[in-house]
mmCIF file of C-alpha atoms in Angstrom:
data_model
loop_
_atom_site.group_PDB
_atom_site.id
_atom_site.type_symbol
_atom_site.label_atom_id
_atom_site.label_comp_id
_atom_site.label_asym_id
_atom_site.label_seq_id
_atom_site.Cartn_x
_atom_site.Cartn_y
_atom_site.Cartn_z
ATOM 1 C CA MET V 1 -0.131 24.708 24.250
ATOM 2 C CA PRO V 2 0.831 21.273 22.956
ATOM 3 C CA THR V 3 -2.565 20.525 21.440
ATOM 4 C CA THR V 4 -2.241 23.790 19.524
ATOM 5 C CA VAL V 5 0.916 22.422 17.941
ATOM 6 C CA LEU V 6 -0.989 19.283 17.011
ATOM 7 C CA ALA V 7 -3.791 21.369 15.512
ATOM 8 C CA ILE V 8 -1.268 23.284 13.402
ATOM 9 C CA GLY V 9 0.107 19.926 12.291
ATOM 10 C CA LEU V 10 -3.381 18.897 11.183
ATOM 11 C CA VAL V 11 -3.884 22.100 9.205
ATOM 12 C CA LEU V 12 -0.536 21.702 7.426
ATOM 13 C CA ASN V 13 -1.209 18.077 6.529
ATOM 14 C CA ALA V 14 -4.687 19.026 5.313
ATOM 15 C CA LEU V 15 -3.208 21.718 3.059
ATOM 16 C CA MET V 16 -0.811 19.185 1.554
ATOM 17 C CA ALA V 17 -3.422 16.423 1.190
ATOM 18 C CA GLY V 18 -5.833 18.785 -0.513
ATOM 19 C CA LEU V 19 -3.069 20.097 -2.744
ATOM 20 C CA TYR V 20 -2.230 16.590 -3.976
ATOM 21 C CA PHE V 21 -5.944 15.863 -4.271
ATOM 22 C CA GLY V 22 -6.389 19.042 -6.323
ATOM 23 C CA PHE V 23 -3.788 17.762 -8.763
ATOM 24 C CA SER V 24 -5.450 14.331 -8.843
ATOM 25 C CA THR V 25 -8.963 15.551 -9.293
ATOM 26 C CA ALA V 26 -8.620 18.717 -11.364
ATOM 27 C CA VAL V 27 -5.163 19.515 -12.695
ATOM 28 C CA MET V 28 -4.015 16.212 -14.210
ATOM 29 C CA PRO V 29 -7.359 15.111 -15.668
ATOM 30 C CA GLY V 30 -8.058 18.658 -16.875
ATOM 31 C CA LEU V 31 -4.706 19.507 -18.418
ATOM 32 C CA GLY V 32 -4.614 15.931 -19.666
ATOM 33 C CA ARG V 33 -7.360 16.933 -22.088
ATOM 34 C CA THR V 34 -5.579 19.975 -23.515
ATOM 35 C CA GLN V 35 -3.256 20.069 -26.506
ATOM 36 C CA ASP V 36 0.300 18.841 -26.000
ATOM 37 C CA ARG V 37 2.033 22.199 -26.111
ATOM 38 C CA ASN V 38 -0.519 23.805 -23.814
ATOM 39 C CA TYR V 39 -0.183 20.831 -21.453
ATOM 40 C CA VAL V 40 3.599 21.087 -21.205
ATOM 41 C CA THR V 41 3.634 24.871 -20.861
ATOM 42 C CA SER V 42 0.912 24.817 -18.200
ATOM 43 C CA MET V 43 2.712 22.171 -16.123
ATOM 44 C CA GLN V 44 5.993 24.066 -16.452
ATOM 45 C CA ARG V 45 4.396 27.299 -15.225
ATOM 46 C CA ILE V 46 2.693 25.523 -12.319
ATOM 47 C CA ASP V 47 5.965 23.878 -11.354
ATOM 48 C CA GLU V 48 7.767 27.255 -11.423
ATOM 49 C CA SER V 49 5.110 28.881 -9.278
ATOM 50 C CA ILE V 50 4.977 26.287 -6.553
ATOM 51 C CA LEU V 51 8.669 26.494 -5.723
ATOM 52 C CA ASN V 52 8.490 29.354 -3.243
ATOM 53 C CA PRO V 53 9.443 29.676 0.447
ATOM 54 C CA ARG V 54 5.844 29.735 1.720
ATOM 55 C CA PHE V 55 4.952 26.501 0.008
ATOM 56 C CA LEU V 56 8.175 24.815 1.087
ATOM 57 C CA THR V 57 7.419 25.823 4.674
ATOM 58 C CA THR V 58 4.040 24.077 4.435
ATOM 59 C CA PHE V 59 5.628 21.078 2.734
ATOM 60 C CA MET V 60 8.253 20.561 5.459
ATOM 61 C CA GLY V 61 6.056 21.806 8.290
ATOM 62 C CA ALA V 62 3.540 19.038 7.664
ATOM 63 C CA LEU V 63 6.268 16.576 8.641
ATOM 64 C CA VAL V 64 8.058 18.524 11.351
ATOM 65 C CA VAL V 65 5.170 19.964 13.357
ATOM 66 C CA PRO V 66 3.422 16.670 14.260
ATOM 67 C CA ILE V 67 6.811 15.202 15.223
ATOM 68 C CA VAL V 68 7.438 18.183 17.503
ATOM 69 C CA ALA V 69 4.026 17.519 19.063
ATOM 70 C CA VAL V 70 5.207 14.010 19.977
ATOM 71 C CA PHE V 71 7.820 15.490 22.316
ATOM 72 C CA LEU V 72 5.432 17.870 24.043
ATOM 73 C CA PRO V 73 3.367 16.918 27.076
ATOM 74 C CA LEU V 74 -0.020 16.039 25.631
ATOM 75 C CA GLY V 75 -1.696 15.461 28.982
ATOM 76 C CA ASP V 76 -3.638 12.431 30.166
ATOM 77 C CA ASP V 77 -4.677 11.550 26.643
ATOM 78 C CA GLY V 78 -1.119 11.829 25.395
ATOM 79 C CA ARG V 79 -0.528 8.102 25.278
ATOM 80 C CA ASP V 80 -3.739 7.572 23.318
ATOM 81 C CA ARG V 81 -2.820 10.234 20.795
ATOM 82 C CA LEU V 82 0.750 9.072 20.234
ATOM 83 C CA PRO V 83 0.275 6.084 17.888
ATOM 84 C CA TRP V 84 -1.958 8.165 15.633
ATOM 85 C CA ILE V 85 0.564 11.011 15.445
ATOM 86 C CA LEU V 86 3.364 8.588 14.646
ATOM 87 C CA ALA V 87 1.232 6.889 11.980
ATOM 88 C CA ALA V 88 0.566 10.290 10.414
ATOM 89 C CA ALA V 89 4.267 11.151 10.425
ATOM 90 C CA VAL V 90 5.144 7.857 8.713
ATOM 91 C CA LEU V 91 2.397 8.323 6.104
ATOM 92 C CA TYR V 92 3.450 11.892 5.364
ATOM 93 C CA GLY V 93 7.111 10.878 5.350
ATOM 94 C CA ALA V 94 6.237 8.383 2.610
ATOM 95 C CA THR V 95 4.809 11.194 0.479
ATOM 96 C CA ILE V 96 8.054 13.135 0.849
ATOM 97 C CA PHE V 97 9.951 10.059 -0.269
ATOM 98 C CA ILE V 98 7.731 9.684 -3.345
ATOM 99 C CA THR V 99 8.111 13.376 -4.149
ATOM 100 C CA GLY V 100 11.878 13.158 -4.013
ATOM 101 C CA ALA V 101 12.146 9.860 -5.847
ATOM 102 C CA VAL V 102 9.601 10.437 -8.616
ATOM 103 C CA ASN V 103 7.890 13.798 -8.927
ATOM 104 C CA ILE V 104 10.893 16.078 -8.476
ATOM 105 C CA PRO V 105 13.049 14.299 -11.093
ATOM 106 C CA LEU V 106 10.105 14.385 -13.522
ATOM 107 C CA ASN V 107 9.625 18.105 -12.848
ATOM 108 C CA LYS V 108 13.316 18.657 -13.541
ATOM 109 C CA GLN V 109 13.045 16.853 -16.872
ATOM 110 C CA LEU V 110 10.036 18.971 -17.756
ATOM 111 C CA ARG V 111 11.937 22.129 -16.915
ATOM 112 C CA ALA V 112 14.888 20.973 -18.984
ATOM 113 C CA ALA V 113 12.657 20.604 -22.045
ATOM 114 C CA GLY V 114 12.364 24.402 -22.121
ATOM 115 C CA ASP V 115 10.130 26.079 -24.682
ATOM 116 C CA VAL V 116 8.429 23.254 -26.562
ATOM 117 C CA THR V 117 7.012 23.334 -30.065
ATOM 118 C CA ASP V 118 4.040 21.438 -31.469
ATOM 119 C CA ARG V 119 6.571 18.874 -32.711
ATOM 120 C CA SER V 120 8.561 18.409 -29.515
ATOM 121 C CA ALA V 121 5.662 18.633 -27.047
ATOM 122 C CA PRO V 122 4.105 15.162 -27.455
ATOM 123 C CA ALA V 123 7.259 13.317 -26.421
ATOM 124 C CA VAL V 124 7.839 15.599 -23.428
ATOM 125 C CA ARG V 125 4.265 15.101 -22.341
ATOM 126 C CA ALA V 126 4.345 11.324 -22.784
ATOM 127 C CA ALA V 127 7.502 11.034 -20.687
ATOM 128 C CA PHE V 128 5.870 12.971 -17.864
ATOM 129 C CA HIS V 129 2.121 12.528 -17.559
ATOM 130 C CA ASP V 130 1.301 8.917 -16.669
ATOM 131 C CA ARG V 131 4.128 8.399 -14.194
ATOM 132 C CA TRP V 132 3.676 11.760 -12.491
ATOM 133 C CA THR V 133 -0.090 11.211 -12.212
ATOM 134 C CA ARG V 134 0.240 7.675 -10.845
ATOM 135 C CA PHE V 135 2.648 8.650 -8.101
ATOM 136 C CA ASN V 136 0.687 11.783 -7.289
ATOM 137 C CA THR V 137 -2.363 9.582 -6.728
ATOM 138 C CA ALA V 138 -0.262 7.572 -4.276
ATOM 139 C CA ARG V 139 0.695 10.801 -2.465
ATOM 140 C CA THR V 140 -2.957 11.850 -2.333
ATOM 141 C CA VAL V 141 -4.018 8.574 -0.720
ATOM 142 C CA LEU V 142 -1.144 8.517 1.801
ATOM 143 C CA CYS V 143 -1.487 12.172 2.729
ATOM 144 C CA SER V 144 -5.261 11.866 3.166
ATOM 145 C CA ALA V 145 -4.647 8.913 5.473
ATOM 146 C CA ALA V 146 -2.232 11.082 7.468
ATOM 147 C CA VAL V 147 -4.973 13.698 7.809
ATOM 148 C CA VAL V 148 -7.452 11.096 9.058
ATOM 149 C CA ALA V 149 -4.884 9.840 11.594
ATOM 150 C CA LEU V 150 -4.275 13.357 12.874
ATOM 151 C CA THR V 151 -8.008 14.048 13.213
ATOM 152 C CA VAL V 152 -8.274 10.945 15.369
ATOM 153 C CA ALA V 153 -5.257 12.077 17.414
ATOM 154 C CA LEU V 154 -6.802 15.509 17.834
ATOM 155 C CA ALA V 155 -10.384 14.592 18.699
ATOM 156 C CA ARG V 156 -10.289 14.645 22.452
ATOM 157 C CA PRO V 157 -11.686 11.577 24.116
ATOM 158 C CA MET V 158 -15.074 12.008 25.657
ATOM 159 C CA ALA V 159 -15.461 12.993 29.288
ATOM 160 C CA MET X 1 -15.240 5.523 18.699
ATOM 161 C CA SER X 2 -18.276 7.525 19.728
ATOM 162 C CA VAL X 3 -20.581 9.200 17.244
ATOM 163 C CA LYS X 4 -19.390 12.618 18.404
ATOM 164 C CA ARG X 5 -15.742 11.776 17.830
ATOM 165 C CA LEU X 6 -16.536 10.209 14.471
ATOM 166 C CA LEU X 7 -18.384 13.325 13.323
ATOM 167 C CA LEU X 8 -15.520 15.572 14.438
ATOM 168 C CA SER X 9 -12.978 13.430 12.609
ATOM 169 C CA ALA X 10 -15.066 13.225 9.464
ATOM 170 C CA ALA X 11 -15.732 16.972 9.502
ATOM 171 C CA ALA X 12 -12.054 17.762 10.008
ATOM 172 C CA THR X 13 -11.060 15.418 7.171
ATOM 173 C CA THR X 14 -13.519 16.806 4.615
ATOM 174 C CA VAL X 15 -13.058 20.459 5.612
ATOM 175 C CA GLY X 16 -9.317 19.783 5.618
ATOM 176 C CA MET X 17 -9.341 18.357 2.103
ATOM 177 C CA THR X 18 -11.449 21.264 0.798
ATOM 178 C CA THR X 19 -9.058 23.715 2.419
ATOM 179 C CA GLY X 20 -6.185 21.962 0.689
ATOM 180 C CA VAL X 21 -7.898 22.151 -2.705
ATOM 181 C CA MET X 22 -8.388 25.889 -2.158
ATOM 182 C CA TYR X 23 -4.701 26.042 -1.248
ATOM 183 C CA CYS X 24 -3.821 24.151 -4.437
ATOM 184 C CA TYR X 25 -5.510 26.792 -6.584
ATOM 185 C CA GLN X 26 -4.084 29.610 -4.484
ATOM 186 C CA THR X 27 -0.494 28.406 -4.449
ATOM 187 C CA ALA X 28 0.036 26.385 -7.598
ATOM 188 C CA ILE X 29 -2.721 26.549 -10.190
ATOM 189 C CA MET X 30 -3.688 30.218 -10.479
ATOM 190 C CA PRO X 31 -0.134 31.591 -10.169
ATOM 191 C CA GLY X 32 0.995 28.940 -12.660
ATOM 192 C CA ILE X 33 -1.591 29.352 -15.388
ATOM 193 C CA GLY X 34 -1.565 33.070 -14.673
ATOM 194 C CA ARG X 35 1.746 33.128 -16.526
ATOM 195 C CA LEU X 36 0.268 31.658 -19.709
ATOM 196 C CA THR X 37 -0.923 33.588 -22.757
ATOM 197 C CA ASP X 38 -4.620 34.546 -22.724
ATOM 198 C CA ARG X 39 -5.825 31.667 -24.880
ATOM 199 C CA GLU X 40 -3.673 29.126 -23.032
ATOM 200 C CA PHE X 41 -4.921 30.458 -19.688
ATOM 201 C CA ILE X 42 -8.565 30.175 -20.682
ATOM 202 C CA ALA X 43 -8.157 26.686 -22.181
ATOM 203 C CA ALA X 44 -6.293 25.429 -19.109
ATOM 204 C CA PHE X 45 -8.802 26.866 -16.638
ATOM 205 C CA GLN X 46 -11.800 25.591 -18.605
ATOM 206 C CA ALA X 47 -10.356 22.072 -18.754
ATOM 207 C CA MET X 48 -9.568 21.879 -15.045
ATOM 208 C CA ASP X 49 -12.887 23.442 -14.057
ATOM 209 C CA ASP X 50 -14.708 20.874 -16.138
ATOM 210 C CA GLU X 51 -12.920 18.077 -14.277
ATOM 211 C CA ILE X 52 -13.249 19.401 -10.745
ATOM 212 C CA VAL X 53 -17.020 19.352 -10.961
ATOM 213 C CA ASN X 54 -17.128 15.636 -10.218
ATOM 214 C CA PRO X 55 -19.104 13.499 -7.774
ATOM 215 C CA VAL X 56 -16.166 12.830 -5.452
ATOM 216 C CA PHE X 57 -15.108 16.403 -4.865
ATOM 217 C CA VAL X 58 -18.371 18.341 -4.985
ATOM 218 C CA GLY X 59 -20.504 15.935 -2.949
ATOM 219 C CA PRO X 60 -18.615 14.207 -0.167
ATOM 220 C CA VAL X 61 -15.703 16.620 0.157
ATOM 221 C CA PHE X 62 -16.883 20.163 -0.579
ATOM 222 C CA LEU X 63 -20.531 19.962 0.508
ATOM 223 C CA GLY X 64 -19.803 17.087 2.863
ATOM 224 C CA GLY X 65 -17.562 19.367 4.887
ATOM 225 C CA GLY X 66 -20.477 21.718 5.470
ATOM 226 C CA ALA X 67 -22.944 18.937 6.227
ATOM 227 C CA LEU X 68 -20.589 17.235 8.680
ATOM 228 C CA LEU X 69 -19.817 20.510 10.439
ATOM 229 C CA VAL X 70 -23.533 21.095 10.956
ATOM 230 C CA ALA X 71 -24.071 17.501 12.099
ATOM 231 C CA ALA X 72 -21.152 17.760 14.536
ATOM 232 C CA THR X 73 -22.524 21.044 15.865
ATOM 233 C CA ILE X 74 -25.945 19.512 16.508
ATOM 234 C CA ALA X 75 -24.372 16.412 18.078
ATOM 235 C CA HIS X 76 -22.584 18.628 20.613
ATOM 236 C CA ARG X 77 -25.582 20.677 21.694
ATOM 237 C CA ASP X 78 -25.138 19.336 25.241
ATOM 238 C CA GLU X 79 -21.598 20.805 25.469
ATOM 239 C CA PRO X 80 -21.928 24.629 25.395
ATOM 240 C CA ARG X 81 -18.272 25.490 24.686
ATOM 241 C CA ARG X 82 -17.809 22.978 21.951
ATOM 242 C CA PHE X 83 -21.226 23.773 20.506
ATOM 243 C CA ARG X 84 -20.386 27.474 20.193
ATOM 244 C CA ARG X 85 -17.083 26.791 18.475
ATOM 245 C CA LEU X 86 -18.536 24.251 16.086
ATOM 246 C CA ALA X 87 -21.356 26.662 15.281
ATOM 247 C CA ILE X 88 -18.791 29.331 14.385
ATOM 248 C CA ALA X 89 -16.790 26.893 12.252
ATOM 249 C CA SER X 90 -19.988 25.881 10.459
ATOM 250 C CA ALA X 91 -21.089 29.458 9.825
ATOM 251 C CA VAL X 92 -17.686 30.475 8.492
ATOM 252 C CA TYR X 93 -17.539 27.468 6.167
ATOM 253 C CA LEU X 94 -21.100 27.793 4.869
ATOM 254 C CA ALA X 95 -20.835 31.530 4.295
ATOM 255 C CA GLY X 96 -17.169 31.953 3.431
ATOM 256 C CA VAL X 97 -16.610 28.815 1.395
ATOM 257 C CA VAL X 98 -19.882 27.371 0.118
ATOM 258 C CA ALA X 99 -21.859 30.580 -0.441
ATOM 259 C CA VAL X 100 -18.880 32.488 -1.894
ATOM 260 C CA THR X 101 -18.265 29.593 -4.277
ATOM 261 C CA MET X 102 -21.873 29.209 -5.368
ATOM 262 C CA ALA X 103 -22.634 32.908 -5.649
ATOM 263 C CA GLY X 104 -19.199 34.111 -6.727
ATOM 264 C CA ASN X 105 -16.854 31.642 -8.390
ATOM 265 C CA VAL X 106 -19.281 29.200 -10.025
ATOM 266 C CA PRO X 107 -21.174 31.812 -12.086
ATOM 267 C CA LYS X 108 -17.822 33.120 -13.288
ATOM 268 C CA ASN X 109 -16.659 29.594 -14.125
ATOM 269 C CA ASN X 110 -19.832 28.969 -16.107
ATOM 270 C CA ARG X 111 -19.465 32.213 -18.000
ATOM 271 C CA LEU X 112 -15.895 31.372 -18.937
ATOM 272 C CA ALA X 113 -16.927 27.853 -19.919
ATOM 273 C CA ASP X 114 -19.157 29.353 -22.616
ATOM 274 C CA PHE X 115 -16.244 31.218 -24.178
ATOM 275 C CA GLN X 116 -15.142 29.565 -27.412
ATOM 276 C CA VAL X 117 -11.396 29.873 -27.132
ATOM 277 C CA ALA X 118 -10.444 28.199 -30.390
ATOM 278 C CA SER X 119 -12.495 30.543 -32.587
ATOM 279 C CA SER X 120 -11.774 33.724 -30.630
ATOM 280 C CA THR X 121 -9.647 36.685 -31.665
ATOM 281 C CA ILE X 122 -6.690 37.802 -29.575
ATOM 282 C CA GLN X 123 -8.653 40.801 -28.338
ATOM 283 C CA GLU X 124 -11.667 38.705 -27.397
ATOM 284 C CA ALA X 125 -9.500 36.268 -25.435
ATOM 285 C CA ALA X 126 -7.758 39.151 -23.666
ATOM 286 C CA ALA X 127 -11.092 40.691 -22.729
ATOM 287 C CA ALA X 128 -12.528 37.398 -21.498
ATOM 288 C CA ARG X 129 -9.471 36.801 -19.341
ATOM 289 C CA ARG X 130 -9.414 40.324 -17.947
ATOM 290 C CA GLU X 131 -13.061 40.070 -16.997
ATOM 291 C CA PHE X 132 -12.456 36.777 -15.237
ATOM 292 C CA GLU X 133 -9.044 36.471 -13.642
ATOM 293 C CA GLY X 134 -8.691 39.372 -11.185
ATOM 294 C CA SER X 135 -12.121 39.114 -9.626
ATOM 295 C CA TRP X 136 -12.012 35.288 -9.521
ATOM 296 C CA ASN X 137 -8.716 35.424 -7.647
ATOM 297 C CA ARG X 138 -10.078 37.966 -5.179
ATOM 298 C CA LEU X 139 -13.087 35.769 -4.429
ATOM 299 C CA HIS X 140 -10.749 32.818 -4.130
ATOM 300 C CA ILE X 141 -8.572 34.434 -1.458
ATOM 301 C CA VAL X 142 -11.721 35.059 0.593
ATOM 302 C CA ARG X 143 -12.828 31.445 0.442
ATOM 303 C CA THR X 144 -9.321 30.085 1.018
ATOM 304 C CA LEU X 145 -8.930 32.153 4.185
ATOM 305 C CA ALA X 146 -12.459 31.236 5.290
ATOM 306 C CA SER X 147 -11.712 27.548 4.799
ATOM 307 C CA VAL X 148 -8.506 27.791 6.816
ATOM 308 C CA ALA X 149 -10.330 29.743 9.540
ATOM 309 C CA SER X 150 -13.097 27.166 9.678
ATOM 310 C CA LEU X 151 -10.559 24.354 9.977
ATOM 311 C CA VAL X 152 -8.697 26.187 12.745
ATOM 312 C CA VAL X 153 -11.866 26.835 14.773
ATOM 313 C CA LEU X 154 -12.914 23.213 14.228
ATOM 314 C CA SER X 155 -9.506 22.075 15.527
ATOM 315 C CA ILE X 156 -9.931 24.268 18.598
ATOM 316 C CA ALA X 157 -13.379 22.751 19.133
ATOM 317 C CA MET X 158 -11.836 19.288 18.886
ATOM 318 C CA VAL X 159 -9.389 19.909 21.727
ATOM 319 C CA THR X 160 -11.876 21.791 23.876
ATOM 320 C CA ASN X 161 -12.304 20.185 27.259
ATOM 321 C CA PRO X 162 -15.799 18.692 27.341
ATOM 322 C CA ARG X 163 -15.879 18.747 31.125
ATOM 323 C CA LYS X 164 -15.852 22.538 31.335
ATOM 324 C CA SER X 165 -19.327 23.741 30.509
ATOM 325 C CA THR X 166 -18.760 27.502 30.014
#
């Protein structure tokens, strides 16, 4: 059923929004308080772990599934739902752009630093933390807005 | 937008965000810091746990999800199908996410928070981690799945036809 596809789209966007929010609210402030070497090593391990097929499916699915829903017959309310679905797709698309333009290159640099020492860690951390955190905050805001848009698209108009 | 629709949207947003935070720990944080040495693991978890207990996440998002689900359920008491589904979503969230967290994960977090990592021996750190990690992760899977289930049932409730009464 088409609304099922839309519901799946909501769940995927919620997973991504909460993931970015988790980094904003717990990971970056928390690790930000640890020692430099611990910080770098922790971020490297997290980065390694997240690059797996299941996560990437969620990451891409959050974009693809709502767009698929656009092409399905959504019934009488379809026209009402459409602008909200499109808004969500644009908002989520923006987070993908940010990820590709900022976070992924920073992750690569972090990876390239390899095993850091107490001497090398501070510079690696300084090059990474503020920029990564700032743009992740942007992703959190945009992705949360996409979730809100999809909840509006999904909530069926009253009888 | 009607009150009913507003409550559904707000519930879906907050439950959605909570589900995503669970997903963050499940997919990125615990597997990631799980690869650290014992002392690094404990220090990293303690630091993040300290931060996540903040007024934005705990109040509006985590507990807010539960409160809004209950409010949405009550608001739909005149629509039997939707009411039933919202009631299920609420029960799953309150039991599987909130209760599991408060009775399961939080006591473990607090116990670990008391562990003085800097002054510990290697054996003490290893023991503290062993006591914590496996069981915390098991509890976490339960609440992650419960959160997803709650969100799915809520989504189904949202697209339920209000005109059909049974």
